[in-house]
Short mmCIF file of C-alpha atoms in Angstrom, two decimals:
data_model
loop_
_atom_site.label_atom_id
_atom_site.label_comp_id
_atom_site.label_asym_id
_atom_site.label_seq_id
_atom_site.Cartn_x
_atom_site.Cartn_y
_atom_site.Cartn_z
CA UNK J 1 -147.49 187.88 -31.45
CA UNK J 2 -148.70 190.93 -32.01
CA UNK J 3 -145.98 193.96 -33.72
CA UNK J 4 -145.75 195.73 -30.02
CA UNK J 5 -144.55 192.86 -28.74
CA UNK J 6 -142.26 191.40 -31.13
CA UNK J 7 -140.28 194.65 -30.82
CA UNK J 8 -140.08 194.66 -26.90
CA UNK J 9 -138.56 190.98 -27.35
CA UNK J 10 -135.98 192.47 -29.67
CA UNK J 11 -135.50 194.71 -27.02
CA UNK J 12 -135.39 192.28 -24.36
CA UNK J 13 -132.42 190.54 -26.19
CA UNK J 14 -130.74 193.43 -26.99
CA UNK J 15 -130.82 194.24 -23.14
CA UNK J 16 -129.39 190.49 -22.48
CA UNK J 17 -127.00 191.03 -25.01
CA UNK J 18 -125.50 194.01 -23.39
CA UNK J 19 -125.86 192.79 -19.83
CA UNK J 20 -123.84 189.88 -20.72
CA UNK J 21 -121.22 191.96 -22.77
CA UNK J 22 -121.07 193.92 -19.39
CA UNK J 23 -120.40 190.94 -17.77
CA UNK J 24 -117.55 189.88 -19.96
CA UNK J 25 -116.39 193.87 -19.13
CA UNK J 26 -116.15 193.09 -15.17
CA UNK J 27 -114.44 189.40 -15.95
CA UNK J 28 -112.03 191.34 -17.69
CA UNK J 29 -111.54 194.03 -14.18
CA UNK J 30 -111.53 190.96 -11.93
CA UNK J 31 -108.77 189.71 -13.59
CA UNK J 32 -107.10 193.32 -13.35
CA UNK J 33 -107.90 193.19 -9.91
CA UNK J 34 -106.02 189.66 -9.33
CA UNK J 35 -103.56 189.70 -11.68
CA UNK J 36 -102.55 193.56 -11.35
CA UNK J 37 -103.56 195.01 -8.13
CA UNK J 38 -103.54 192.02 -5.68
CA UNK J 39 -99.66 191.09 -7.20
CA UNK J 40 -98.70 194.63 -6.85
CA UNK J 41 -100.78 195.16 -3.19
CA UNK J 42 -100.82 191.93 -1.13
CA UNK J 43 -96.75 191.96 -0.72
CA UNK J 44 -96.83 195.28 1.31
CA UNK J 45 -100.13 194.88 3.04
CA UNK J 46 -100.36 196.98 6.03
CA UNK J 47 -103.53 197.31 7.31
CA UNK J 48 -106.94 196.96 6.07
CA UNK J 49 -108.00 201.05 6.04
CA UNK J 50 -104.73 201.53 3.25
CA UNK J 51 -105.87 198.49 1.59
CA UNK J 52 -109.57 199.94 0.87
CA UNK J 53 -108.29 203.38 0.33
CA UNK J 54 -105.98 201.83 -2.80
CA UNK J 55 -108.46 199.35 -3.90
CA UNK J 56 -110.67 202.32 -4.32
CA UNK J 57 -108.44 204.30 -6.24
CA UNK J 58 -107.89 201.30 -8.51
CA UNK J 59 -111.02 200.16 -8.76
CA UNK J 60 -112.01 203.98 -9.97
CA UNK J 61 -109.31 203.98 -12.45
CA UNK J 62 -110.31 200.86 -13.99
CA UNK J 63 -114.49 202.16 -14.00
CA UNK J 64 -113.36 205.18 -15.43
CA UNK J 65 -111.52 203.06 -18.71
CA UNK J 66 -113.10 202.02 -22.10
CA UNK J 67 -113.27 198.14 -22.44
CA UNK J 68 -110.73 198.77 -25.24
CA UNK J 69 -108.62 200.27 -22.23
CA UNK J 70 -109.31 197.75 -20.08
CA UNK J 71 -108.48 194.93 -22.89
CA UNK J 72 -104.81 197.45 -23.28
CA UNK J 73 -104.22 196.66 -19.39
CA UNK J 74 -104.50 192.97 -19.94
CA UNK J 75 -102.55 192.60 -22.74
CA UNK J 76 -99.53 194.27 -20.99
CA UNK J 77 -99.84 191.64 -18.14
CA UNK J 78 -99.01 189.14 -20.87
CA UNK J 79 -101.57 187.30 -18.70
CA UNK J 80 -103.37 185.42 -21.68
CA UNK J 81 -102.58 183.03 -24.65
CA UNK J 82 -103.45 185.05 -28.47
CA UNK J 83 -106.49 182.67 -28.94
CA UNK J 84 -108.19 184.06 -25.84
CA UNK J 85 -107.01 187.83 -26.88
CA UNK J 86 -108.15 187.29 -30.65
CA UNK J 87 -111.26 186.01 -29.23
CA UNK J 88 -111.39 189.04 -27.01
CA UNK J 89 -110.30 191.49 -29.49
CA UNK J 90 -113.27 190.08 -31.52
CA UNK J 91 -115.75 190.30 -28.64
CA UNK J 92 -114.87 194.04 -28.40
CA UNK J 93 -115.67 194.93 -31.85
CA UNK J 94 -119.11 192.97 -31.49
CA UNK J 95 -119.43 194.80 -28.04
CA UNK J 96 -119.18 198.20 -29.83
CA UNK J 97 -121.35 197.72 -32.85
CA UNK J 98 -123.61 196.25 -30.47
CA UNK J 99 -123.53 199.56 -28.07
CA UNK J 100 -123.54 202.01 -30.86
CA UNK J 101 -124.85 200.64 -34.32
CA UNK J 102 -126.91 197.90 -34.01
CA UNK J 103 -130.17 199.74 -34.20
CA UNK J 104 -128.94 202.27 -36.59
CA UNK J 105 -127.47 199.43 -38.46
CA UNK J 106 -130.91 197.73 -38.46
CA UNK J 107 -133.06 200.74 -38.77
CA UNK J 108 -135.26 198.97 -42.09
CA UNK J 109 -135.59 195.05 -40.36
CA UNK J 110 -137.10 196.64 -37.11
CA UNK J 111 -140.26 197.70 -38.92
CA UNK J 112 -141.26 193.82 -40.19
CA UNK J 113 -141.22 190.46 -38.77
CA UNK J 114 -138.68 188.79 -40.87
CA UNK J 115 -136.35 191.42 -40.31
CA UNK J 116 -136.97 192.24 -36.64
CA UNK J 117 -136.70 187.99 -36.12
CA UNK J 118 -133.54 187.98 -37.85
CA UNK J 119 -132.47 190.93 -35.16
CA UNK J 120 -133.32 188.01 -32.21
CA UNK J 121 -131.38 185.98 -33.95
CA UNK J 122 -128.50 187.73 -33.89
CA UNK J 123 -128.68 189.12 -30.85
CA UNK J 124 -128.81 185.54 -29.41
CA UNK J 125 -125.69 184.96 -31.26
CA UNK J 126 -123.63 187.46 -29.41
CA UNK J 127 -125.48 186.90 -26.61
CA UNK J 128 -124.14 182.96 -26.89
CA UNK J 129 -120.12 184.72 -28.02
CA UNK J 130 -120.30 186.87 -24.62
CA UNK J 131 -121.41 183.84 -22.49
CA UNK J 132 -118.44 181.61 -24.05
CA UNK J 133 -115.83 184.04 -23.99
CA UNK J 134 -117.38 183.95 -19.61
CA UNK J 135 -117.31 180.58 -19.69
CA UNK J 136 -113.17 181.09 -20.77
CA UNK J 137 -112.25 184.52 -18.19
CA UNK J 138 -114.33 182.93 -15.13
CA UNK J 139 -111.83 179.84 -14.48
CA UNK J 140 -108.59 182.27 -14.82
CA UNK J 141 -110.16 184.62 -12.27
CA UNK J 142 -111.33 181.75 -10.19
CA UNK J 143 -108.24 180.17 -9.77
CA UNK J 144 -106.37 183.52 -8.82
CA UNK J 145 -109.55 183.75 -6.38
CA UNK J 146 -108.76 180.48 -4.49
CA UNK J 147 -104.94 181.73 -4.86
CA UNK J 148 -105.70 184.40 -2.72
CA UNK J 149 -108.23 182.55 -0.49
CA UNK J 150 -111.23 183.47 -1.57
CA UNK J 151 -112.93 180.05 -1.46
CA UNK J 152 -116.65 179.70 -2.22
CA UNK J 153 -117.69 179.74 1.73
CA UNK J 154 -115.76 182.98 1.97
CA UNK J 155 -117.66 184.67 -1.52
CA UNK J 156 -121.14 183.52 -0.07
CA UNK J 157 -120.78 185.12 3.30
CA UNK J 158 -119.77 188.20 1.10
CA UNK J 159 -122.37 188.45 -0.66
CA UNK J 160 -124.92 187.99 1.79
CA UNK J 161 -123.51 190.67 4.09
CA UNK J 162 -123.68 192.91 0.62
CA UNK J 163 -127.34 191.87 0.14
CA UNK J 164 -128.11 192.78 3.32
CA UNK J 165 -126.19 195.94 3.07
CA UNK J 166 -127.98 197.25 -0.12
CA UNK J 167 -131.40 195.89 1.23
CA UNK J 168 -131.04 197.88 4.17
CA UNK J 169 -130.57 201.15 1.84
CA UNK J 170 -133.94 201.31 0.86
#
């Protein structure tokens, strides 16, 4: 493999790696969503126009906050055991470094193999942190899903009236 290419793989995983530190971002609102909004919101449901309008505002609240924030919000819910906020606390500060020093940080091993290989390999290893920290959120939000009667029928039908939605905006 040829140098041009190496580096666009270390940039590939470095793209992966942040997608799926992204992803462990949004686990994090959907359980602010369940666990905060839709405990506080689904007693005095009204009608469905108030609902958006709130859901909205919350939902805008919560893009607007760090995941530092975000991980502040959970905590206060008292929502998860301290080996799941350690491990979260932990994914936060790789989540960061990753966002705003890992280049820097490996300025020298991006201009050889060895060093830009060694990158890879470390980006696979957060990459493999953020997917098992997923693999932990995903059945908490799940169940609070199904709580709330979101089964899997319901989610598909969702999302194919979003697809179809965002397709059509093009």
């Amino acid at each position: 493999m040829d140098t041009s290419e190496h580096c666009k793989e270390v940039y590939a995983y470095f793209g992966l790696a942040m997608y799926r530190a992204q992803c462990v971002e949004q686990s994090i609102v959907q359980l602010l969503i369940f666990f905060d909004f839709f405990t506080k919101n689904v007693p005095t449901f009204t009608t469905r126009d108030k609902w958006e309008v709130e859901f909205d505002k919350f939902d805008k609240v919560l893009s607007e906050k760090t995941m530092g924030q975000l991980l502040g919000l959970i905590r206060k819910l008292e929502l998860l055991d301290s080996n799941i906020e350690v491990m979260l606390s932990t994914t936060l500060k790789k989540r960061n470094w990753l966002a705003h020093s890992f280049f820097v940080d490996h300025a020298v091993d991006f201009i050889n193999k060895n060093g830009r290989d060694q990158m890879i390999k470390e980006l696979n290893d957060l990459i493999e942190l953020f997917n098992s920290v997923e693999d932990i959120l995903y059945p908490i939000a799940r169940n609070a899903a199904l709580k709330y009667g979101l089964t899997d029928e319901l989610l598909d039908k969702i999302q194919s009236e979003l697809c179809k939605y965002k397709t059509s905006d093009y």
